[in-house]
Coordinates of C-alpha atoms and ligand atoms in Angstrom, one line a residue:
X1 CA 0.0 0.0 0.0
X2 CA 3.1 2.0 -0.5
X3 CA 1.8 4.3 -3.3
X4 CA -1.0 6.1 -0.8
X5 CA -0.2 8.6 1.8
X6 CA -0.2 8.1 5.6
X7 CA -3.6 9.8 5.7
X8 CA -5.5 7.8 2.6
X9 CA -3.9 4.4 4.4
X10 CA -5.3 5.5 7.9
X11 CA -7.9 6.4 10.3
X12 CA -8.0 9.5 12.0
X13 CA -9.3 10.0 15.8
X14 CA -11.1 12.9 17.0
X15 CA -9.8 14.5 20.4
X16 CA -12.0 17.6 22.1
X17 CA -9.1 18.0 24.2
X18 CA -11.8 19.0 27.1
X19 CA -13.4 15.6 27.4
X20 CA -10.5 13.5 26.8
X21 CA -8.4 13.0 30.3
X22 CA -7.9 15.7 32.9
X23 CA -4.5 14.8 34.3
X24 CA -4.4 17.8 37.1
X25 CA -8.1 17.8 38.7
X26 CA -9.1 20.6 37.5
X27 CA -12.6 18.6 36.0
X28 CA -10.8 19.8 32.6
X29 CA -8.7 17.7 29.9
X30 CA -5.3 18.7 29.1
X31 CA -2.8 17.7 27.0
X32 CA -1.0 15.2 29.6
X33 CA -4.0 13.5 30.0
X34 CA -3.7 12.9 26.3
X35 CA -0.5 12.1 26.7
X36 CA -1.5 8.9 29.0
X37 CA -3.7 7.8 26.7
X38 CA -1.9 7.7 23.6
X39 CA -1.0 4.0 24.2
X40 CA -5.0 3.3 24.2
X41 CA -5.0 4.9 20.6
X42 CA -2.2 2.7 19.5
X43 CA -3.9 -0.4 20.6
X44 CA -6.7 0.5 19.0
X45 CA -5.4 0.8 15.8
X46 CA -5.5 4.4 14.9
X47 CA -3.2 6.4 12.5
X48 CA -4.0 9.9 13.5
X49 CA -5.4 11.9 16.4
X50 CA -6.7 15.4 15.1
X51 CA -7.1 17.6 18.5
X52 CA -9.5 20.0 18.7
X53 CA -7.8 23.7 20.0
X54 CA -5.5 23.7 22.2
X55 CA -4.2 27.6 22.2
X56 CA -4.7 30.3 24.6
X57 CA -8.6 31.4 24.4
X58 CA -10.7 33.3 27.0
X59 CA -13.3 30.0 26.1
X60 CA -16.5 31.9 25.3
X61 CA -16.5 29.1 22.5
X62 CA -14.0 26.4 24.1
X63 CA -10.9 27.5 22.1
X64 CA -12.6 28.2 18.9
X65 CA -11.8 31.7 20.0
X66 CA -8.0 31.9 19.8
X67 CA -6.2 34.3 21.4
X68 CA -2.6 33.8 20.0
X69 CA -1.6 30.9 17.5
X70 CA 1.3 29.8 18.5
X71 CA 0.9 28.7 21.9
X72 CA -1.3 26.6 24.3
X73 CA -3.7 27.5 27.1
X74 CA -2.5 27.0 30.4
X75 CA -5.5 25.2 31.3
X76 CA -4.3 22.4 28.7
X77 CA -0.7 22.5 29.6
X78 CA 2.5 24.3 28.0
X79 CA 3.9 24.2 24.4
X80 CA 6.5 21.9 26.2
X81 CA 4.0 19.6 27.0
X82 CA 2.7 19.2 23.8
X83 CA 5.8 18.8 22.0
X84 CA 6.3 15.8 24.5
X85 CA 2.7 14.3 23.5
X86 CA 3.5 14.8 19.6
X87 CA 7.2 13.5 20.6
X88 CA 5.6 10.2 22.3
X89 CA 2.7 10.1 19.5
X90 CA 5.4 9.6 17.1
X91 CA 7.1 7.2 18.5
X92 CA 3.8 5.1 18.9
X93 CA 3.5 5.5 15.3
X94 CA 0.8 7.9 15.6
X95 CA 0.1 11.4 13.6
X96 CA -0.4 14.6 15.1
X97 CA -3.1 17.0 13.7
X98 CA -4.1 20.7 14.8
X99 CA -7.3 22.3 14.4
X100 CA -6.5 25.6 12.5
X101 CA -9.2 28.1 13.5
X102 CA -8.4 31.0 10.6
X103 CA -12.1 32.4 10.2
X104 CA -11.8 34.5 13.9
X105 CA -9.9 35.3 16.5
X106 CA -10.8 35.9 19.9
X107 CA -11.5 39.6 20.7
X108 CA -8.5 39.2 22.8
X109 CA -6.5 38.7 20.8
X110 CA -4.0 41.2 20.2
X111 CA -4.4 41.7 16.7
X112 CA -7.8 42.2 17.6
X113 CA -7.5 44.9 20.4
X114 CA -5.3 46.8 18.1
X115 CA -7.5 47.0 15.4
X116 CA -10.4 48.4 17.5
X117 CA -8.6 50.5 19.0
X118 CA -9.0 53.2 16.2
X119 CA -10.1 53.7 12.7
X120 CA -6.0 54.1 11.6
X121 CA -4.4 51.4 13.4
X122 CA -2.6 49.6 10.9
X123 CA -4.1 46.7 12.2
X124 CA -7.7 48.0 11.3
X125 CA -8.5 46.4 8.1
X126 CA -7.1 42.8 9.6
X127 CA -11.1 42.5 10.6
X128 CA -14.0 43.4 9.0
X129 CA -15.2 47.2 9.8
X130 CA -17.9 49.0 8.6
X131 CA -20.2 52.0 8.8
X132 CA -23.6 52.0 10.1
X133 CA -26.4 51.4 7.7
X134 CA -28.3 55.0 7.0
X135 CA -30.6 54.2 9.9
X136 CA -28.0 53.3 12.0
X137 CA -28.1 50.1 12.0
X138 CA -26.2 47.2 11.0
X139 CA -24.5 47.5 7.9
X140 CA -26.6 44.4 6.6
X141 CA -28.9 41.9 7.1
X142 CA -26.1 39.4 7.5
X143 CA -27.0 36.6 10.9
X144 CA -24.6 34.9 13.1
X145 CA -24.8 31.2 13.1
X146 CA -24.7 31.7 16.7
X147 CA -27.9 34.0 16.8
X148 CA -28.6 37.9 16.2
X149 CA -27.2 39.8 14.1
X150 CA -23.5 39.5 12.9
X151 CA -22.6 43.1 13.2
X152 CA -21.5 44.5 17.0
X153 CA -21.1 47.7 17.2
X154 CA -18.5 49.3 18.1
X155 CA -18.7 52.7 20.6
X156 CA -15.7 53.7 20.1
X157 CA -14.4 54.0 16.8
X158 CA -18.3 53.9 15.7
X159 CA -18.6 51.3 13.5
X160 CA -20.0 47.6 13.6
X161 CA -17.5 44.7 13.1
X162 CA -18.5 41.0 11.5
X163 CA -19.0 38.2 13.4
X164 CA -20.0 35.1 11.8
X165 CA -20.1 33.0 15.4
X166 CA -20.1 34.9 18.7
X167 CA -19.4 38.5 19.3
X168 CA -16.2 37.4 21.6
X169 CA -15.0 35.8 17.5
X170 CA -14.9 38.4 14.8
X171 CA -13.9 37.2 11.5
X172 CA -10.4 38.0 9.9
X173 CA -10.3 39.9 6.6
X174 CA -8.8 37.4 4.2
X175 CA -8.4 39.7 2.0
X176 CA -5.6 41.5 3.3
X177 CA -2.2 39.7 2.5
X178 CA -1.3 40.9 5.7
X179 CA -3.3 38.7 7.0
X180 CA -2.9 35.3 5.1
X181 CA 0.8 36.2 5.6
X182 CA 0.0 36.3 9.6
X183 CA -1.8 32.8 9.0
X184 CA 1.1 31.3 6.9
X185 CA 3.4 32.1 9.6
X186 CA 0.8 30.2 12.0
X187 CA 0.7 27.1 10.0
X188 CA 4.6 27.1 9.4
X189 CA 5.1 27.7 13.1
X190 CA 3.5 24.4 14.2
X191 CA 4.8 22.8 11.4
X192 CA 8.2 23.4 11.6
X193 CA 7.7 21.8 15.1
X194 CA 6.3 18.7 13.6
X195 CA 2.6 18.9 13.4
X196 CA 1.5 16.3 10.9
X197 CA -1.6 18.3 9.3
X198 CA -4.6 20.5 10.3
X199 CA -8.2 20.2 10.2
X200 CA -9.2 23.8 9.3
X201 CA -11.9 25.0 11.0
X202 CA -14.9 26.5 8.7
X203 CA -12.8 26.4 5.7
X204 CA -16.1 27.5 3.3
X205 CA -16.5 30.8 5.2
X206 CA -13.2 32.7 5.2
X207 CA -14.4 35.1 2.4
X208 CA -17.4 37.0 2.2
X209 CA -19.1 39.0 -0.2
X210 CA -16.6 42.0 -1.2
X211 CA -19.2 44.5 -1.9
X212 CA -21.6 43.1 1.8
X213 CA -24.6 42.7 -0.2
X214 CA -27.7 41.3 1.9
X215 CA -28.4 37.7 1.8
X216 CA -31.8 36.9 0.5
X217 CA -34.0 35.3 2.6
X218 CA -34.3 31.2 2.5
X219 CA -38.5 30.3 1.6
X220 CA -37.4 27.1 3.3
X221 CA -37.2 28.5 6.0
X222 CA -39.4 27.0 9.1
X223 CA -39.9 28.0 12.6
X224 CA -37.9 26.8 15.4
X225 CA -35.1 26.4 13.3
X226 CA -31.9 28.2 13.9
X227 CA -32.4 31.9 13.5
X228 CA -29.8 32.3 10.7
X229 CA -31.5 29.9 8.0
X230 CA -34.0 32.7 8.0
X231 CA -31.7 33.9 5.3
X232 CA -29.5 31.6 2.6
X233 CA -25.9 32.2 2.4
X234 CA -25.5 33.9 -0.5
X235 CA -22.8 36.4 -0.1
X236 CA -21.1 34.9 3.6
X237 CA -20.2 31.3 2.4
X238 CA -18.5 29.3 -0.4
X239 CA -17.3 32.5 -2.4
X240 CA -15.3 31.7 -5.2
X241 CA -12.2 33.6 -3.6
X242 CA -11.9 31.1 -1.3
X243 CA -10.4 28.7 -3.4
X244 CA -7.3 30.6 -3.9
X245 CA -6.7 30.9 -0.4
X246 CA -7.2 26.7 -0.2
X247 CA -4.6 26.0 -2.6
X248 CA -2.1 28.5 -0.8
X249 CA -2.5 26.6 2.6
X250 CA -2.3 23.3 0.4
X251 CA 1.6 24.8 -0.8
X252 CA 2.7 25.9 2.5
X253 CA 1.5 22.2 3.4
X254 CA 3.6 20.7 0.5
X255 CA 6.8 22.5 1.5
X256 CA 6.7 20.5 4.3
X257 CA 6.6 17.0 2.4
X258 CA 3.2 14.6 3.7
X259 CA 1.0 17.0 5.7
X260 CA -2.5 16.7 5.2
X261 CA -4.9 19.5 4.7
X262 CA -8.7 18.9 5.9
X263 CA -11.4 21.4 5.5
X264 CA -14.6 21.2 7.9
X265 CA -17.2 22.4 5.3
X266 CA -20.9 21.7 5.7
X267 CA -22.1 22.2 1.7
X268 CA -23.9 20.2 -0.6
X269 CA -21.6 17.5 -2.7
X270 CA -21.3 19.6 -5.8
X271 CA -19.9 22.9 -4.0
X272 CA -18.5 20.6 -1.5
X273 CA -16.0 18.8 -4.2
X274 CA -14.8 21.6 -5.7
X275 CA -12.3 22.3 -2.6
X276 CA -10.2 19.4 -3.6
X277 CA -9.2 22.2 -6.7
X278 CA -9.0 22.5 -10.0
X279 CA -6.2 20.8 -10.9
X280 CA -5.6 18.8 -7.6
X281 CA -4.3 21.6 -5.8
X282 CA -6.8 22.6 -2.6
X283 CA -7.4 19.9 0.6
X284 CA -6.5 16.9 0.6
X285 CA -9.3 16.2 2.6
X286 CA -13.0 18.4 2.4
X287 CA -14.4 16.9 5.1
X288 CA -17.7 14.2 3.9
X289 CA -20.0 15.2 7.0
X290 CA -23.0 13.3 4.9
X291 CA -23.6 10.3 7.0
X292 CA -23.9 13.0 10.4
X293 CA -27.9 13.8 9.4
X294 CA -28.4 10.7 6.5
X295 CA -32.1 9.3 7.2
X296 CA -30.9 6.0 8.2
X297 CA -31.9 3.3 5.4
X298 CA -30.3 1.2 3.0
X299 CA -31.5 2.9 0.0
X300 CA -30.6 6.6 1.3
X301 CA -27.5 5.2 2.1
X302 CA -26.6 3.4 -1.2
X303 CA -27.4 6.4 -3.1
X304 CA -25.2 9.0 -0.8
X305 CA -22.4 7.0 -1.4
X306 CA -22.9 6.0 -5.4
X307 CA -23.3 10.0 -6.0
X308 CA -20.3 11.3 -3.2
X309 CA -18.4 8.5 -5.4
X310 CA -19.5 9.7 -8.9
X311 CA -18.9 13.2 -7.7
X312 CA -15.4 13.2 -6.7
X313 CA -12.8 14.5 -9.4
X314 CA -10.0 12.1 -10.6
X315 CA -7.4 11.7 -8.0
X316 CA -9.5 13.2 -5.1
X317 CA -9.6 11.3 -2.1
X318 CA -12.3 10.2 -0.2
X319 CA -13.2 10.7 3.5
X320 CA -16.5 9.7 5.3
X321 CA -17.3 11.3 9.0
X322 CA -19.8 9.4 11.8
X323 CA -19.7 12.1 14.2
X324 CA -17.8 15.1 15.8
X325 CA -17.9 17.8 18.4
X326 CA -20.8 19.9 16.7
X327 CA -23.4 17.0 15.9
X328 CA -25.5 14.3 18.3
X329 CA -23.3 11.2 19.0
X330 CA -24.2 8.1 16.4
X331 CA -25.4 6.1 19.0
X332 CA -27.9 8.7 19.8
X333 CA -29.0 8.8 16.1
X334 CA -29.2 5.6 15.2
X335 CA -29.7 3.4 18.4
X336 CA -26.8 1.2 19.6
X337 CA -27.0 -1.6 17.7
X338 CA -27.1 0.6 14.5
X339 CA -24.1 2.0 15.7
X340 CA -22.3 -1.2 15.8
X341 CA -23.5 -1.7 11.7
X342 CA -22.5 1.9 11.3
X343 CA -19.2 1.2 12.5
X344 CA -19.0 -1.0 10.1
X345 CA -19.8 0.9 7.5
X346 CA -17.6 3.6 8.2
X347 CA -14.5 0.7 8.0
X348 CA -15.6 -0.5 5.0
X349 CA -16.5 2.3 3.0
X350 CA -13.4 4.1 0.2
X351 CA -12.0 7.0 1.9
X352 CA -10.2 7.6 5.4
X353 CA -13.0 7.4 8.5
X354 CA -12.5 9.5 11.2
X355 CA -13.8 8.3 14.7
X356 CA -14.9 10.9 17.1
X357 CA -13.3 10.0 20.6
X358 CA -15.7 7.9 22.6
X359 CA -17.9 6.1 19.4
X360 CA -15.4 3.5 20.1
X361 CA -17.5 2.2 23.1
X362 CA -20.8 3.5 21.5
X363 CA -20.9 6.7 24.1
X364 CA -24.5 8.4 23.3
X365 CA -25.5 11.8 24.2
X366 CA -25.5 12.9 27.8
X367 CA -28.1 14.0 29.4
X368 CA -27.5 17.9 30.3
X369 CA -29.6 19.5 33.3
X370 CA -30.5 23.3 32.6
X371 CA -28.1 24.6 35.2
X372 CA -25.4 22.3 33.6
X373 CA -25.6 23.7 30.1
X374 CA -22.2 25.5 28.7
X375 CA -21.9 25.5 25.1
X376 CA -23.1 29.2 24.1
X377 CA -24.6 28.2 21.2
X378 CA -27.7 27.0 23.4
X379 CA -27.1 29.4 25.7
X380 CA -27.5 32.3 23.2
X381 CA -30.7 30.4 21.4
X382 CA -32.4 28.0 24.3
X383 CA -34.3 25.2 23.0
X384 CA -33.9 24.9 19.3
X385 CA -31.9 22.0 20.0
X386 CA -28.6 23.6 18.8
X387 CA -26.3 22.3 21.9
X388 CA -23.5 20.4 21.8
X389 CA -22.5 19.5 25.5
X390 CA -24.6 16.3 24.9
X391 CA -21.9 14.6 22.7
X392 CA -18.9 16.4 24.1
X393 CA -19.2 15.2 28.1
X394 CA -15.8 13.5 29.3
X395 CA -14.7 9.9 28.1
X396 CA -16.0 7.2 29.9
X397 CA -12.0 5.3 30.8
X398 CA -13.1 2.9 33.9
X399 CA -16.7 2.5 35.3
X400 CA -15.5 1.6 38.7
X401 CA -13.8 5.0 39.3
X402 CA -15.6 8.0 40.2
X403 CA -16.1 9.9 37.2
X404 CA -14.8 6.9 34.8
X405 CA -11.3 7.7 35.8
X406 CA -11.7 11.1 33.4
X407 CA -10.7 13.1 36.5
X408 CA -10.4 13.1 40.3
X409 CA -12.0 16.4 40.4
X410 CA -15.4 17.6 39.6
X411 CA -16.2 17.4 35.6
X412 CA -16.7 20.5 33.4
X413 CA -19.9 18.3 32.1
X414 CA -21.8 15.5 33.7
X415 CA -19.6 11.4 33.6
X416 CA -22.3 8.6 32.1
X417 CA -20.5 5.5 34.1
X418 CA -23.3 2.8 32.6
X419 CA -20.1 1.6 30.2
X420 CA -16.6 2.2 30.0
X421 CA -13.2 1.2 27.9
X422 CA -12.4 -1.0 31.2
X423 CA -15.7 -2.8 31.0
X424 CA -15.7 -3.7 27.5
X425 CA -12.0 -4.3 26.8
X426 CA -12.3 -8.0 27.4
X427 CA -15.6 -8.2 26.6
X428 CA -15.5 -9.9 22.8
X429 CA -19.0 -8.9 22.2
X430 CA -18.2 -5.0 23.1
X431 CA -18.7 -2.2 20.3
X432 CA -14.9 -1.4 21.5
X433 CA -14.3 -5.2 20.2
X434 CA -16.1 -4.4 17.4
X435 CA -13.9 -1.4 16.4
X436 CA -10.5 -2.8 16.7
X437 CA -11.5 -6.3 15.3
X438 CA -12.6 -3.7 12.1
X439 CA -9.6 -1.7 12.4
X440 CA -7.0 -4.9 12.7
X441 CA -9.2 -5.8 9.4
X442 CA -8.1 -2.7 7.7
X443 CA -4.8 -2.9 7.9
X444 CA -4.7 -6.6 6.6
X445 CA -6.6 -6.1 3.7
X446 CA -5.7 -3.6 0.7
X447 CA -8.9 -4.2 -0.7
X448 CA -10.5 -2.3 1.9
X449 CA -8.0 0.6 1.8
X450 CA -7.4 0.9 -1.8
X451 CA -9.8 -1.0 -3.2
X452 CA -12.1 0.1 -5.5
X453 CA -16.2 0.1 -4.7
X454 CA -18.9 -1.4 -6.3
X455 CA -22.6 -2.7 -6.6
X456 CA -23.4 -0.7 -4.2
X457 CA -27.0 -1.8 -3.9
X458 CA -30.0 -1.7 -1.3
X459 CA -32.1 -4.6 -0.9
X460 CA -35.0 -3.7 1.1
X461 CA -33.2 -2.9 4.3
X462 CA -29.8 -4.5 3.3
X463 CA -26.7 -2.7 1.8
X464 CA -24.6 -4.3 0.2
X465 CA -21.4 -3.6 -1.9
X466 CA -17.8 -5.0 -2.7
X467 CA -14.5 -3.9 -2.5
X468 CA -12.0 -5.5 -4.7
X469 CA -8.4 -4.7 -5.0
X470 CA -6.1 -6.9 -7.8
X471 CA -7.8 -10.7 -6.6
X472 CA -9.2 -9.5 -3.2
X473 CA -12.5 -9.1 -3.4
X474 CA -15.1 -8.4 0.1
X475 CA -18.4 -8.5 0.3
X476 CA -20.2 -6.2 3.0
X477 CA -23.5 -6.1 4.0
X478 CA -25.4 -3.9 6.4
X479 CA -28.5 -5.2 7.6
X480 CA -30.3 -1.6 8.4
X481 CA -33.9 -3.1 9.4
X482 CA -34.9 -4.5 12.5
X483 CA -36.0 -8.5 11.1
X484 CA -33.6 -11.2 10.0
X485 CA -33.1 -11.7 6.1
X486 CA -31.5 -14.0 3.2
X487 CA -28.9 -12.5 1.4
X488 CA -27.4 -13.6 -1.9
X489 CA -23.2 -13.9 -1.5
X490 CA -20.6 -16.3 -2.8
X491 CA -18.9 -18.7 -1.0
X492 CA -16.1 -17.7 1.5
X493 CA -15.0 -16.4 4.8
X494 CA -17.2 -14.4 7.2
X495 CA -13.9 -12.3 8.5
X496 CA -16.6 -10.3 10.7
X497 CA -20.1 -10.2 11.6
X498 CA -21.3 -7.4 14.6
X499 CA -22.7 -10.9 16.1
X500 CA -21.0 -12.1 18.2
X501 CA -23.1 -15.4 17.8
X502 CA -21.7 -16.3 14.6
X503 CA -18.1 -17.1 15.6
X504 CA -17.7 -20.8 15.2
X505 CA -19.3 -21.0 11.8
X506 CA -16.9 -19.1 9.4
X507 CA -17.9 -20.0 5.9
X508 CA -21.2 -19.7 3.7
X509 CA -22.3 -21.1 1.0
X510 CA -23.9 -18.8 -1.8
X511 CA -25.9 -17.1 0.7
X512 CA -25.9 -15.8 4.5
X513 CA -29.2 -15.1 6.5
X514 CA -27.9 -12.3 8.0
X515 CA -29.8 -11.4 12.0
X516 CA -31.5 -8.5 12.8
X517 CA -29.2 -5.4 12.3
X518 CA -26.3 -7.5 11.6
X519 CA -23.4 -6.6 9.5
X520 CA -20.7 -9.0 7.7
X521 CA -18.0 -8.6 6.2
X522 CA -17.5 -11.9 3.5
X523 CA -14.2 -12.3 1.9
X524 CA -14.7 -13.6 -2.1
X525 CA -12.4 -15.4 -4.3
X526 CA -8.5 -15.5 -3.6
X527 CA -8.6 -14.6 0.2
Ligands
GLC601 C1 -16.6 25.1 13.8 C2 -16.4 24.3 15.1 C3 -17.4 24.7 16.1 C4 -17.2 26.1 16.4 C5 -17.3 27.0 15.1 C6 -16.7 28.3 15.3 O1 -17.9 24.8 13.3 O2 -16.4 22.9 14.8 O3 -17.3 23.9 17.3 O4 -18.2 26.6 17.3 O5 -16.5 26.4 14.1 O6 -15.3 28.3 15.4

């Protein structure tokens, strides 16, 4: 599998360094913690671990809010410390990827306070400044995706500045070259220390309109739903600018030999493909978020992936996502056995998976009492169901500990203890046995790496497809529906089934009645 990059061979694991392990009691994660758990990765057979921020940030949006680039908040641990994770990740065999947050800053941060601080500082068109509308109002109908209007105004120098999240994160002006210099600096700093890659934080908004036209309003619109689909996007997202600034990331990157370049972008497929570049030159990596908010059937399924597959331009690389920081945990969406054929699926499918931490053992949403909420993006709109502290509460290490061993203070969100890495380690019938017997799996078969991927077809509630690389061919099928049914295979190998039951009778004949919600994977021909 020499001809693929480290990142098209493996499988990257999502950290929110919050909820990972708090090593000082502090009820908070940190990077030591990580560093104590980086043997767990290994063992489970992970190439990557992409950490969500990690600098200095006042926390109104849990580091999404950076307040300098080329350091780490205290309440995480030093720039020493992480050097020593990365240092120790390496040697485990693991990659180390940042989460590159060039949209905003903080308000703190000193780039910030400078430009605010009057309408010459140099530093003044680094953000996005602008006169009052006639009225005095904002300067457009533009939303934040975090509620109210994107424009705060600003007493002082009296003018409004753009905010596309909070009013603590104003946006950057990308188009200053002062300011993609700044940001090259950024990347080259962490990379000259040995950061394998970044996942760049909403990559499809860093350039709006130039001329701050309104947005017209979205006729899909319903109520209840987040206040800023009251408008479409027009003129804040996905402007063709953008590309440019994609590709010159994608050099920097290059420079550097095999760094990888991922871009969180929520978009349709079409717009979404399009950041790979024209000629090959933008992420390696948009990020596929379809399967977060797929209706959850075999036929819905079969066609996502025939059309993400159809889409993708010659040489692109594919890349499916089961769940992250910002979206309900797959457990939750699907139901825990589901989550066990979804795991599956993520394994089997063309394209690097990435795992978000805690999946592993099927962790499903936390419940969250009102006075325990933090994540301001329910704060600021209560009740439309746009909080995320559900799937970001602390990994669940040992059941028989107080707090599942995350921390021996009190958590910054509420511990579930009903299952843990401890209890399901031995336990071959665990999702967490699931996982690694799927990820031992990958590395032992090309087919499933660089295969190629076909028939993708629904039966009624079954999917099924084939991967085939040179005389290796497997068979997978995902049994979405809740009754057992006949499926039509060729002879071979079961080399997994998410029943545990089935151990013992390895081979079928021509056809396997696959259980209830039961997944296999069938090995075909020359295995
Ligand atoms: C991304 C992050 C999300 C954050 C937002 C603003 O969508 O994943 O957690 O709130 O950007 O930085």
């Amino acid at each position: 599998m020499s001809e693929l990059a480290w990142w098209q061979r493996g499988v990257i694991y999502q950290i929110y360094p919050r909820s990972f392990q708090d090593s000082n009691g502090d009820g908070i994660g940190d990077l030591p913690g990580i560093r104590t758990r980086l043997e767990y990765l290994a063992a489970l057979g992970v190439d990557a671990v992409w950490i969500s921020p990690i600098y200095p940030s006042p926390m109104a949006d849990f580091g999404y809010d950076v307040a300098d680039y080329c350091n780490v908040d205290p309440m995480f641990g030093t720039l020493d410390e992480f050097k020593q994770l990365m240092g120790r990740a390496h040697q485990l065999g693991l990659n180390v990827l940042l989460d590159f947050v060039p949209n905003h800053s903080s308000d703190r941060h000193p780039w910030f306070e400078e430009s605010r601080s009057s309408r010459d500082n140099p530093r003044r068109d680094w953000y996005l400044w602008r006169d009052p509308a006639s009225d005095g109002g904002p300067p457009n109908n533009w939303l934040s995706r975090m509620g109210g209007s994107a424009w705060e105004w600003d007493e002082r120098t009296g003018q409004y500045y753009y905010h596309a999240f909070l009013r603590e994160q104003p946006d950057l002006n990308w188009r200053n070259p002062q300011v993609r210099r700044a940001m090259d600096d950024v990347l080259r700093f962490w990379l000259d220390l040995g950061v394998d890659g970044f996942r760049v934080d909403v990559l499809w908004l860093l350039i709006k309109d130039a001329l701050f036209r309104d947005n017209p309003p979205n006729p899909a619109y319903r109520p209840g739903e987040p206040e800023h689909h009251r408008l479409l996007q027009r003129y804040t997202e996905d402007q063709p600018e953008v590309h440019d600034i994609v590709r010159s990331m994608r050099a920097t990157l290059r420079e550097y030999g095999e760094r990888v370049l991922i871009g969180e972008i929520y978009l349709p497929v079409a717009q979404l493909v399009k950041y790979y570049g024209a000629g090959g030159d933008g992420a390696d990596m948009p990020f596929n978020f379809q399967l977060l908010n797929a209706r959850w059937n075999a036929r819905e399924i079969a066609s996502m992936i025939q059309a993400y597959d159809s889409a993708l331009p010659e040489h692109a690389w594919p890349n499916w996502v089961l769940g992250n920081h910002d979206n309900p945990r797959v457990a939750s969406r699907v139901g825990i056995a589901q989550a066990r054929v979804a795991a599956v699926l993520l394994l089997t499918l063309r394209g690097t998976p990435t795992l978000y931490y805690g999946d592993e053992i099927g962790m499903t949403d936390g419940a969250i009492a009102l006075d325990e909420i933090q994540d301001p993006a329910e704060l600021r709109q209560p009740g439309i169901g746009q909080g995320r502290d559900p799937e970001r509460t602390p990994m669940q290490w040992d059941g028989s500990l107080p707090h599942a061993g995350f921390t021996r203070g009190r958590p910054w969100l509420p511990v579930d203890t009903t299952t843990s890495v401890r209890d399901q380690d031995n336990d071959v019938s665990s999702v967490l046995s699931l996982y690694k017997s799927l990820l031992v799996l990958r590395r032992s078969h090309a087919a499933l790496v660089q295969g190629t991927i076909e028939n993708i077809v629904a039966h009624g509630d079954v999917l099924t497809y084939e991967r085939r690389y040179r005389n290796q061919r497997l068979f997978i099928a995902l049994n979405m529906g809740d009754e057992g049914v006949d499926v039509q295979t060729q002879s071979g190998a079961v080399l997994l089934s998410t029943m545990t039951s089935r151990r013992g009778q390895a081979v079928v004949q021509g056809a396997i009645h696959l259980a209830a919600e039961e997944a296999v994977i069938v090995a075909r021909g020359n295995e």
